[in-house]
Amino acid sequence: MNVIVCLKRVPDVAEIDLQVDASGKSIKTEGLPYVLNDWDNYALEEAIRIKEKTGGKVYALTVGEEADEEVLRRALALGAEEALRVWDPSLREIDPYVIALLLSKTIKDNAIPFDLILTGVQAQDDGYAQVGPILAELLSIPHVTLVNRLELQEKRVKVKRELEGGLEEELEVELPALFTIQSGINEPRYVSILGIKRVAKKEIKVLDLSALKLDPGEVLPKIKVEKLFPPPVGKGAEILKGSLDEISEKLLEIFEKGGVI
Amino acid sequence: MGKVMVLVEHRKGEIREITYEMLKKAQELDKEVEAVLIGEDLSELKQKVRPYCSKLITVKIEGLNEFNSEPYQQILSQLLTQRKPKILLIGHSSQGMDLAPSLGVALGCGVITDVVDFGFQNGEVWAIRQVYGGKLSAKVKASSETVILTVRSGSFDPQGLLVLEGEEEEVSFPLAPFPYKRFLGFLEAPKAEVDITQADIIVSVGRGIGGPENIPLAEELAKALGGVLACSRPVVDKGWLPKERQVGTSGKTVKPKIYIALGISGAFQHVAGMKGAQMIIAVNKDPKAPIFNVAHYGIVGDVLQVIPNLLNKLKGRKK
């Protein structure tokens, strides 16, 4: 089976004091570490597993600038056959609809043959959880979000979806279809630096708006970020300070007051 | 006609709490609140929602007891084209996440997901949502004729819902078959060996615990305090602890006397499952971690240093 997997490179903001830039609409990105979006990592692993099991090809797609090719290299190192990147300097305001539109045009114009399209459930930066289902709609194929198990059958797939509070549902879906992959569905394999070096020269197809026969006026966002700001913090925690010993002593006091010990 | 329409969320014959939360906010924005209820057996569900809206639109579909995004999308596309509310509210739940983005494409309208607040301004809809794991908030706008918002659960308190006793309007739309996605059934979580929801003291670990080799250390602390060990989602995803130990929206909701969060950043999905704890103590390396916004006491530091020291002190005290 042929699988398209859509990937996004995102800043890893754990332990980082994020700053809003002069536009007020985005963050200062200088010096931030970047990673493959966690959910996409699971989607990529799932795509590779399907290929290994059934044969066929994996196509990795991303919308972004040259630096974003890093995530495509990772896919190539894992065994993806082709990688495509979509970008155009005229793209300024991007929302999930624009990303999905570019991906759908890329898939159609390049006549990429696919049985399944996989994306992550959401991106760890903006967390919209929209690109996957929008892409499915633009391609007129069914979609299932929050998938935590895929069981391939002849022309269909049996999937498990994660609902709330530990509940799951089981669905049967006709192929071709799009699935947004939930974290924990598999155990993504490790990619060595050597493995990535090995595919450094492999071609990544780059497409701009004219290559996709799109006019900038057709690529307009449906929603716009007006500003970013620090979230309201409420009262916040009382931070216990001092040496490790002093902190432990304070904790013991708290436990004693709470009747724990 | 109201400006705000609410999609009623239900499962297994029960109205989901998010429905009332959305109705409450809708009532604050406009006295005219319309709700849409889609399903097969609606008689009991209707009674539970109709009091709180000025009009309840019901759409009865044979064989559609449980949610399926395909028929829902077909019905809502037609209903919204006809009624043109300014805002359609859908829960940011497993249902809303499956429905809202593609419905937005079908209608050509803007969709803002996972919002915690929203309103109108100069004919536009604005919404507040969290980005970068809760480290920043974003104000997002959309100006399409109808805007779809998916609402984060727990954002609005349903207490004080006004009783509007609206009328019911039964409508029907032509519905094409929906053969692509077939609902086979629900799968309940297996019975847990350890029921963390019953514990008074919970020691909970997140990604910051570093690796499976450090889990026994946290377990030891839990035992020393007479509590149980729980965790956040990444720990389950990585296979370090079983799913039954997971606290959060897709896991368990706990209300212990003391909740100790070790190396947990405090993503909304986790906080939703533990914010009811009487006392929350958080240890995290990142002073900006959102967990410190809900914790009563915080320690900025490495859990792998804090836990052994605390364990030593606890042992010393018992002697």
Coordinates of C-alpha atoms in Angstrom, one line a residue:
Chain A
M1 CA 0.0 0.0 0.0
N2 CA 1.1 3.5 -0.7
V3 CA 1.1 5.9 2.1
I4 CA 1.5 9.7 2.2
V5 CA 2.7 11.1 5.5
C6 CA 2.5 14.8 6.2
L7 CA 5.1 16.2 8.6
K8 CA 5.8 19.5 10.4
R9 CA 8.9 20.8 12.0
V10 CA 8.2 22.7 15.2
P11 CA 10.1 24.5 17.9
D12 CA 10.7 22.4 21.0
V13 CA 9.7 24.9 23.7
A14 CA 10.0 22.8 26.8
E15 CA 12.2 24.6 29.3
I16 CA 12.3 27.7 27.1
D17 CA 11.2 31.2 28.0
L18 CA 9.2 32.1 24.9
Q19 CA 9.3 35.7 23.7
V20 CA 6.8 37.3 21.4
D21 CA 8.4 39.1 18.4
A22 CA 7.9 42.7 17.2
S23 CA 4.8 41.8 15.1
G24 CA 3.1 40.6 18.2
K25 CA 1.8 37.7 16.2
S26 CA 4.6 35.2 16.4
I27 CA 7.4 34.1 18.6
K28 CA 11.1 35.0 18.4
T29 CA 12.6 31.9 16.8
E30 CA 16.3 32.7 17.0
G31 CA 18.2 29.9 18.8
L32 CA 15.2 27.7 19.4
P33 CA 15.7 24.0 19.0
Y34 CA 13.5 22.4 16.4
V35 CA 12.1 18.9 16.2
L36 CA 9.7 16.8 14.2
N37 CA 6.2 17.3 15.7
D38 CA 5.8 14.5 18.2
W39 CA 2.4 13.3 16.7
D40 CA 3.9 13.3 13.2
N41 CA 6.8 11.1 14.5
Y42 CA 4.2 8.4 15.4
A43 CA 2.5 9.0 12.0
L44 CA 5.8 8.5 10.2
E45 CA 6.6 5.3 12.1
E46 CA 3.1 4.0 11.2
A47 CA 3.6 4.8 7.5
I48 CA 6.9 3.0 7.5
R49 CA 5.4 0.0 9.2
I50 CA 2.6 -0.2 6.7
K51 CA 5.1 -0.1 3.8
E52 CA 7.3 -2.8 5.4
K53 CA 4.2 -5.0 5.9
T54 CA 2.4 -4.5 2.6
G55 CA 5.0 -3.2 0.2
G56 CA 4.4 0.0 -1.7
K57 CA 5.8 3.4 -1.2
V58 CA 5.9 6.2 1.4
Y59 CA 5.8 9.8 0.3
A60 CA 6.7 12.4 2.9
L61 CA 5.3 15.9 2.5
T62 CA 5.9 19.2 4.3
V63 CA 4.9 22.8 3.9
G64 CA 7.8 25.0 4.9
E65 CA 11.1 26.6 4.2
E66 CA 14.4 25.0 3.4
A67 CA 15.3 24.4 7.1
D68 CA 12.1 22.3 7.3
E69 CA 13.6 19.7 5.0
E70 CA 15.2 18.3 8.1
V71 CA 12.0 16.4 8.8
L72 CA 11.9 15.1 5.3
R73 CA 15.5 13.8 5.6
R74 CA 14.4 11.9 8.7
A75 CA 11.6 10.3 6.7
L76 CA 14.0 9.4 3.8
A77 CA 16.4 7.9 6.3
L78 CA 13.7 5.7 7.6
G79 CA 12.9 4.5 4.1
A80 CA 10.4 6.9 2.5
E81 CA 10.8 6.8 -1.3
E82 CA 10.0 10.4 -2.1
A83 CA 10.0 13.7 -0.3
L84 CA 8.3 16.9 -1.4
R85 CA 8.4 20.3 0.2
V86 CA 6.0 23.1 -0.7
W87 CA 6.8 26.8 -0.1
D88 CA 6.5 30.1 -1.7
P89 CA 7.9 33.4 -0.6
S90 CA 4.6 35.1 -1.1
L91 CA 3.1 33.0 1.7
R92 CA 2.8 35.2 4.7
E93 CA -0.3 34.4 6.7
I94 CA -0.7 30.7 7.0
D95 CA -3.5 28.8 8.7
P96 CA -4.5 25.1 8.7
Y97 CA -6.6 25.7 5.6
V98 CA -3.7 27.1 3.6
I99 CA -1.5 24.2 4.6
A100 CA -4.1 21.6 3.7
L101 CA -4.8 23.4 0.4
L102 CA -1.1 23.3 -0.5
L103 CA -0.9 19.7 0.4
S104 CA -4.0 18.7 -1.5
K105 CA -2.8 20.5 -4.6
T106 CA 0.6 18.8 -4.3
I107 CA -1.0 15.4 -4.1
K108 CA -3.3 16.0 -7.0
D109 CA -0.9 17.8 -9.3
N110 CA 1.8 15.2 -8.9
A111 CA -0.7 12.5 -9.1
I112 CA 0.8 10.8 -6.0
P113 CA -0.8 7.4 -5.8
F114 CA -2.0 6.6 -2.3
D115 CA -4.1 4.3 -0.2
L116 CA -3.7 6.1 3.1
I117 CA -2.7 9.5 4.2
L118 CA -1.4 9.9 7.7
T119 CA -0.9 13.0 9.7
G120 CA -0.4 13.6 13.4
V121 CA -3.5 14.4 15.5
Q122 CA -2.2 17.9 16.0
A123 CA 1.0 20.0 16.0
Q124 CA 2.7 20.7 19.3
D125 CA 3.1 24.4 18.5
D126 CA -0.3 25.7 17.4
G127 CA -2.4 22.7 18.3
Y128 CA -5.2 23.3 15.9
A129 CA -5.7 19.6 15.0
Q130 CA -7.2 20.8 11.6
V131 CA -4.9 20.1 8.7
G132 CA -5.6 16.3 8.5
P133 CA -9.4 16.5 8.3
I134 CA -9.3 19.6 6.0
L135 CA -7.0 17.8 3.6
A136 CA -9.3 14.8 3.5
E137 CA -12.2 17.0 2.7
L138 CA -10.3 18.8 -0.1
L139 CA -9.5 15.4 -1.5
S140 CA -13.0 14.1 -1.0
I141 CA -11.9 11.1 1.0
P142 CA -13.1 9.9 4.4
H143 CA -11.0 10.7 7.5
V144 CA -10.7 9.4 11.1
T145 CA -9.1 11.5 13.8
L146 CA -7.4 10.3 17.0
V147 CA -6.4 6.9 15.7
N148 CA -4.5 4.7 18.1
R149 CA -4.7 1.4 16.1
L150 CA -4.8 0.7 12.4
E151 CA -5.6 -2.8 11.2
L152 CA -5.2 -3.2 7.5
Q153 CA -7.7 -5.3 5.5
E154 CA -8.2 -5.7 1.8
K155 CA -9.8 -2.5 0.7
R156 CA -10.6 -1.1 4.1
V157 CA -9.1 -0.5 7.5
K158 CA -10.3 -1.3 11.0
V159 CA -9.3 1.5 13.3
K160 CA -9.5 2.3 16.9
R161 CA -10.2 5.9 18.0
E162 CA -9.4 7.4 21.3
L163 CA -12.4 9.0 23.0
E164 CA -12.5 10.6 26.4
G165 CA -11.8 9.0 29.8
G166 CA -10.2 5.8 28.5
L167 CA -13.1 4.9 26.2
E168 CA -12.3 3.9 22.6
E169 CA -14.4 3.3 19.5
E170 CA -13.9 0.9 16.7
L171 CA -14.7 1.9 13.1
E172 CA -14.4 0.3 9.6
V173 CA -13.2 2.7 6.9
E174 CA -13.1 2.4 3.1
L175 CA -9.8 3.2 1.5
P176 CA -8.4 5.5 0.3
A177 CA -8.7 7.5 3.6
L178 CA -6.9 9.8 5.9
F179 CA -6.1 9.1 9.5
T180 CA -4.7 11.4 12.1
I181 CA -2.5 9.5 14.4
Q182 CA -2.5 9.7 18.1
S183 CA 0.7 9.5 20.2
G184 CA 1.5 6.1 21.7
I185 CA 0.1 4.1 18.7
N186 CA 3.6 2.6 18.2
E187 CA 7.1 3.0 19.3
P188 CA 8.9 5.3 16.8
R189 CA 12.3 4.0 15.9
Y190 CA 15.5 5.8 16.5
V191 CA 17.1 7.6 13.5
S192 CA 20.9 7.8 13.6
I193 CA 22.9 10.8 12.4
L194 CA 24.6 8.4 10.0
G195 CA 21.3 7.3 8.6
I196 CA 20.4 10.9 7.9
K197 CA 23.8 11.7 6.4
R198 CA 23.3 8.8 4.1
V199 CA 20.2 10.5 2.5
A200 CA 21.7 14.0 2.5
K201 CA 22.0 13.9 -1.3
K202 CA 18.7 12.4 -2.0
E203 CA 16.5 14.7 -4.0
I204 CA 13.7 16.6 -2.3
K205 CA 11.2 18.0 -4.8
V206 CA 10.4 21.6 -4.0
L207 CA 7.2 23.2 -5.3
D208 CA 6.1 26.8 -5.2
L209 CA 2.7 28.3 -6.0
S210 CA 3.3 28.6 -9.8
A211 CA 4.4 24.9 -9.9
L212 CA 1.0 24.1 -8.2
K213 CA -0.8 26.5 -10.7
L214 CA -2.1 28.5 -7.7
D215 CA -2.6 32.2 -7.7
P216 CA -1.6 33.9 -4.4
G217 CA -5.1 35.2 -4.2
E218 CA -6.4 31.6 -4.0
V219 CA -4.2 30.8 -1.0
L220 CA -5.9 33.0 1.7
P221 CA -6.2 32.0 5.3
K222 CA -9.7 31.5 6.8
I223 CA -8.5 32.5 10.3
K224 CA -5.8 35.0 11.5
V225 CA -3.8 35.3 14.6
E226 CA -4.2 38.8 15.9
K227 CA -1.8 38.7 18.8
L228 CA 0.1 36.4 21.1
F229 CA 0.3 37.2 24.8
P230 CA 1.2 35.5 28.1
P231 CA -1.7 33.5 29.5
P232 CA -3.4 34.7 32.7
V233 CA -1.5 32.9 35.5
G234 CA -4.0 33.1 38.3
K235 CA -2.5 32.9 41.8
G236 CA 0.3 30.6 40.8
A237 CA 2.3 28.3 43.0
E238 CA 4.3 29.4 46.1
I239 CA 7.8 28.4 45.0
L240 CA 9.8 26.7 47.7
K241 CA 13.3 28.0 47.6
G242 CA 16.6 27.0 49.2
S243 CA 18.9 24.0 49.2
L244 CA 17.6 20.5 48.5
D245 CA 17.7 19.8 52.2
E246 CA 15.7 22.9 53.0
I247 CA 13.2 22.2 50.3
S248 CA 12.7 18.6 51.6
E249 CA 12.2 20.0 55.1
K250 CA 9.5 22.4 53.8
L251 CA 7.8 19.6 52.0
L252 CA 7.8 17.4 55.2
E253 CA 6.1 20.3 57.0
I254 CA 3.5 20.6 54.3
F255 CA 2.9 16.8 54.4
E256 CA 2.6 17.0 58.2
K257 CA 0.1 19.8 58.0
G258 CA -1.8 17.9 55.4
G259 CA -1.9 14.8 57.7
V260 CA 0.0 12.7 55.2
I261 CA 2.8 11.7 57.6
Chain B
M1 CA -32.9 34.0 14.8
G2 CA -30.0 33.6 17.3
K3 CA -26.5 34.5 16.5
V4 CA -25.1 31.5 18.4
M5 CA -26.0 27.9 17.7
V6 CA -24.8 25.0 19.8
L7 CA -24.3 21.4 18.7
V8 CA -25.5 19.1 21.4
E9 CA -22.9 16.4 22.2
H10 CA -24.2 13.1 23.5
R11 CA -22.9 9.5 23.8
K12 CA -24.6 6.4 25.0
G13 CA -27.8 8.3 25.7
E14 CA -26.2 10.9 27.9
I15 CA -25.7 14.6 27.2
R16 CA -22.0 15.4 27.5
E17 CA -21.1 18.1 30.0
I18 CA -19.5 20.3 27.3
T19 CA -23.0 20.9 25.9
Y20 CA -24.0 22.8 29.0
E21 CA -20.7 24.7 29.2
M22 CA -21.3 25.9 25.6
L23 CA -24.9 26.8 26.3
K24 CA -23.9 28.9 29.3
K25 CA -21.4 30.9 27.3
A26 CA -23.9 31.2 24.4
Q27 CA -26.5 32.5 26.8
E28 CA -24.1 35.2 28.0
L29 CA -23.5 36.4 24.4
D30 CA -27.1 36.4 23.2
K31 CA -30.5 35.7 24.7
E32 CA -31.4 33.8 21.6
V33 CA -29.7 30.5 21.8
E34 CA -30.4 27.7 19.4
A35 CA -29.2 24.2 19.9
V36 CA -29.1 21.3 17.4
L37 CA -29.6 17.7 18.5
I38 CA -28.9 15.0 16.0
G39 CA -29.5 11.3 16.6
E40 CA -32.0 8.4 16.5
D41 CA -33.7 8.1 19.9
L42 CA -34.0 11.7 21.0
S43 CA -36.9 11.7 23.4
E44 CA -34.9 11.7 26.6
L45 CA -32.0 13.7 25.3
K46 CA -34.4 16.5 24.3
Q47 CA -35.8 17.0 27.8
K48 CA -32.3 17.5 29.1
V49 CA -31.4 20.3 26.7
R50 CA -34.5 22.1 25.6
P51 CA -35.0 24.0 28.9
Y52 CA -31.7 25.9 28.3
C53 CA -32.2 27.1 24.8
S54 CA -34.7 29.4 23.0
K55 CA -35.0 26.9 20.3
L56 CA -34.0 23.2 20.0
I57 CA -33.7 22.0 16.5
T58 CA -33.9 18.2 16.4
V59 CA -32.8 16.1 13.5
K60 CA -33.9 12.4 13.7
I61 CA -31.8 10.0 11.7
E62 CA -32.6 6.3 11.6
G63 CA -29.7 4.2 12.7
L64 CA -27.6 7.1 14.0
N65 CA -27.6 6.6 17.8
E66 CA -23.9 7.4 18.1
F67 CA -21.9 10.2 16.6
N68 CA -20.5 9.8 13.1
S69 CA -18.9 12.8 11.4
E70 CA -20.1 11.9 7.9
P71 CA -23.9 12.2 8.4
Y72 CA -23.4 15.0 11.0
Q73 CA -21.5 17.0 8.4
Q74 CA -24.2 16.5 5.8
I75 CA -26.9 17.6 8.1
L76 CA -25.0 20.6 9.6
S77 CA -23.9 21.8 6.1
Q78 CA -27.5 22.1 5.1
L79 CA -28.8 23.5 8.3
L80 CA -26.1 26.2 8.5
T81 CA -26.5 27.2 4.9
Q82 CA -30.2 27.7 5.6
R83 CA -29.9 29.4 9.1
K84 CA -26.6 31.2 8.9
P85 CA -25.8 31.6 12.6
K86 CA -22.8 33.9 13.3
I87 CA -21.2 31.2 15.4
L88 CA -21.6 27.4 15.6
L89 CA -20.2 26.0 18.8
I90 CA -19.0 22.4 18.9
G91 CA -17.1 20.7 21.7
H92 CA -13.3 20.3 21.2
S93 CA -13.8 16.7 22.0
S94 CA -13.2 13.5 20.0
Q95 CA -16.5 14.3 18.2
G96 CA -15.7 17.9 17.5
M97 CA -12.2 17.2 16.3
D98 CA -13.6 14.7 13.8
L99 CA -16.3 17.0 12.6
A100 CA -15.5 20.7 12.7
P101 CA -12.5 21.2 10.3
S102 CA -14.0 19.3 7.4
L103 CA -17.5 20.9 8.0
G104 CA -15.7 24.2 7.8
V105 CA -14.4 23.3 4.3
A106 CA -17.8 22.1 3.2
L107 CA -19.2 25.5 4.2
G108 CA -16.2 27.6 3.2
C109 CA -16.1 29.1 6.7
G110 CA -13.4 29.8 9.2
V111 CA -12.9 27.2 12.0
I112 CA -11.1 28.1 15.2
T113 CA -10.4 25.0 17.4
D114 CA -9.8 24.5 21.1
V115 CA -10.9 27.9 22.2
V116 CA -11.2 28.9 25.9
D117 CA -13.0 32.2 25.3
F118 CA -14.7 34.1 22.4
G119 CA -17.0 36.9 21.4
F120 CA -18.0 39.3 18.6
Q121 CA -16.3 42.5 17.7
N122 CA -17.2 44.7 14.6
G123 CA -18.9 41.9 12.9
E124 CA -15.9 39.6 13.3
V125 CA -15.6 36.6 15.7
W126 CA -12.6 36.5 18.0
A127 CA -11.4 33.6 20.1
I128 CA -8.7 33.0 22.6
R129 CA -6.8 29.7 22.5
Q130 CA -3.6 28.4 24.0
V131 CA -0.5 27.7 21.9
Y132 CA 3.0 26.2 22.5
G133 CA 1.8 23.8 25.2
G134 CA 0.0 26.6 27.2
K135 CA 3.0 28.9 27.3
L136 CA 1.3 31.6 25.3
S137 CA -2.3 32.6 24.5
A138 CA -3.4 33.6 21.0
K139 CA -6.2 35.9 20.0
V140 CA -7.5 34.6 16.6
K141 CA -10.1 36.1 14.3
A142 CA -12.3 34.9 11.6
S143 CA -14.7 36.9 9.4
S144 CA -16.7 34.4 7.4
E145 CA -20.5 34.6 7.5
T146 CA -20.6 31.7 9.9
V147 CA -17.6 30.9 12.1
I148 CA -17.2 27.4 13.7
L149 CA -15.6 27.3 17.1
T150 CA -14.6 24.2 19.0
V151 CA -14.7 24.8 22.7
R152 CA -12.2 23.3 25.2
S153 CA -14.0 21.5 28.0
G154 CA -13.9 23.2 31.4
S155 CA -13.6 26.7 29.9
F156 CA -17.1 27.8 31.0
D157 CA -18.9 27.0 34.3
P158 CA -22.4 25.7 33.5
Q159 CA -23.6 26.8 36.9
G160 CA -26.4 29.3 36.6
L161 CA -27.7 28.3 33.2
L162 CA -30.9 30.3 32.5
V163 CA -34.0 28.3 31.9
L164 CA -35.4 29.6 28.6
E165 CA -37.9 26.7 27.9
G166 CA -37.6 27.1 24.2
E167 CA -39.7 25.3 21.7
E168 CA -38.7 22.3 19.6
E169 CA -38.4 22.4 15.9
E170 CA -38.1 19.1 14.2
V171 CA -36.4 19.3 10.8
S172 CA -35.2 16.8 8.3
F173 CA -32.8 17.0 5.4
P174 CA -32.0 14.7 2.5
L175 CA -29.2 12.5 3.6
A176 CA -27.0 10.6 1.2
P177 CA -25.8 7.2 2.4
F178 CA -22.6 7.3 4.5
P179 CA -21.0 4.0 3.8
Y180 CA -17.3 5.1 4.2
K181 CA -17.1 5.1 7.9
R182 CA -18.9 2.4 9.8
F183 CA -19.2 2.6 13.6
L184 CA -18.6 -0.9 15.0
G185 CA -18.8 -0.2 18.7
F186 CA -17.3 1.1 21.9
L187 CA -14.4 -0.5 23.7
E188 CA -14.3 0.1 27.4
A189 CA -11.0 0.4 29.2
P190 CA -10.0 -2.8 30.9
K191 CA -10.5 -3.0 34.6
A192 CA -7.5 -1.4 36.4
E193 CA -5.3 -3.3 38.8
V194 CA -4.8 -0.2 40.8
D195 CA -7.6 2.3 40.9
I196 CA -5.9 5.7 41.1
T197 CA -9.2 7.5 41.3
Q198 CA -9.7 6.2 44.8
A199 CA -6.3 7.3 46.2
D200 CA -5.9 10.2 48.7
I201 CA -2.3 10.7 47.8
I202 CA -1.0 10.5 44.3
V203 CA 2.6 10.8 43.1
S204 CA 2.5 11.4 39.4
V205 CA 5.4 11.4 36.9
G206 CA 5.8 13.0 33.5
R207 CA 8.3 13.1 30.8
G208 CA 10.7 14.8 33.3
I209 CA 11.3 11.5 35.1
G210 CA 13.7 10.8 32.3
G211 CA 13.3 7.1 31.6
P212 CA 11.7 3.9 32.8
E213 CA 14.7 3.2 35.0
N214 CA 13.6 6.1 37.3
I215 CA 10.0 4.9 37.7
P216 CA 10.9 2.7 40.8
L217 CA 12.2 5.8 42.5
A218 CA 8.9 7.6 42.1
E219 CA 7.1 4.4 43.1
E220 CA 9.2 4.3 46.3
L221 CA 8.1 7.9 47.1
A222 CA 4.5 7.0 46.5
K223 CA 4.8 4.1 48.9
A224 CA 6.6 6.1 51.6
L225 CA 3.7 8.6 51.5
G226 CA 1.1 5.9 51.5
G227 CA -0.1 6.9 48.1
V228 CA -0.2 5.5 44.6
L229 CA 1.8 6.1 41.4
A230 CA 0.2 7.8 38.4
C231 CA 1.5 9.6 35.4
S232 CA 0.9 11.9 32.5
R233 CA 0.3 10.9 28.9
P234 CA 3.9 10.9 27.5
V235 CA 4.8 8.2 30.1
V236 CA 2.1 5.9 28.8
D237 CA 2.9 6.7 25.2
K238 CA 6.5 5.6 25.8
G239 CA 5.3 2.5 27.5
W240 CA 6.9 3.3 30.9
L241 CA 3.6 2.8 32.8
P242 CA 0.3 1.2 31.8
K243 CA -2.7 3.3 30.6
E244 CA -4.6 2.7 33.8
R245 CA -2.2 5.0 35.6
Q246 CA -2.8 7.9 33.2
V247 CA -4.3 11.1 34.6
G248 CA -6.0 13.5 32.1
T249 CA -8.8 13.9 29.6
S250 CA -8.0 10.6 27.8
G251 CA -7.2 8.9 31.0
K252 CA -8.6 9.3 34.5
T253 CA -9.9 12.2 36.5
V254 CA -8.6 12.2 40.1
K255 CA -9.4 14.3 43.2
P256 CA -6.9 13.3 45.8
K257 CA -6.0 15.2 48.9
I258 CA -2.5 15.7 47.7
Y259 CA -1.2 15.4 44.1
I260 CA 2.5 15.6 43.6
A261 CA 3.4 16.3 39.9
L262 CA 7.0 15.3 39.2
G263 CA 8.4 16.4 35.8
I264 CA 5.0 17.1 34.4
S265 CA 4.8 20.3 32.3
G266 CA 1.0 20.7 32.9
A267 CA -0.5 20.5 29.4
F268 CA -4.2 21.3 29.6
Q269 CA -5.2 17.6 28.9
H270 CA -3.3 16.6 32.1
V271 CA -4.5 19.5 34.3
A272 CA -8.1 18.8 33.4
G273 CA -7.7 15.4 35.1
M274 CA -6.2 16.6 38.4
K275 CA -7.1 20.2 39.0
G276 CA -9.7 19.1 41.5
A277 CA -7.0 17.9 43.9
Q278 CA -7.1 19.7 47.3
M279 CA -3.4 20.3 47.2
I280 CA -1.0 20.2 44.3
I281 CA 2.8 20.2 44.6
A282 CA 4.8 20.4 41.4
V283 CA 8.4 19.8 40.7
N284 CA 9.7 20.9 37.3
K285 CA 13.0 22.1 35.8
D286 CA 11.2 24.7 33.8
P287 CA 10.1 27.7 35.9
K288 CA 7.7 28.7 33.1
A289 CA 6.0 25.3 33.0
P290 CA 2.2 25.8 33.1
I291 CA 1.9 23.2 35.9
F292 CA 3.0 26.0 38.3
N293 CA -0.1 28.0 37.4
V294 CA -2.3 25.3 39.0
A295 CA 0.0 24.1 41.8
H296 CA -0.2 25.4 45.3
Y297 CA 3.5 24.7 46.0
G298 CA 6.2 24.6 43.4
I299 CA 9.8 23.5 43.3
V300 CA 12.0 24.5 40.4
G301 CA 14.4 21.7 40.1
D302 CA 15.4 18.3 38.8
V303 CA 13.0 15.5 40.1
L304 CA 15.9 13.1 40.1
Q305 CA 17.6 15.2 42.8
V306 CA 14.5 16.2 44.7
I307 CA 13.0 12.7 45.1
P308 CA 16.0 11.0 46.6
N309 CA 16.6 13.8 49.0
L310 CA 13.0 13.8 50.1
L311 CA 13.0 10.0 50.5
N312 CA 16.1 10.2 52.7
K313 CA 14.4 12.8 54.9
L314 CA 11.2 10.7 55.1
K315 CA 13.2 7.6 56.2
G316 CA 15.2 9.6 58.7
R317 CA 12.0 10.9 60.2
K318 CA 10.6 7.5 60.7
K319 CA 13.5 6.2 62.7

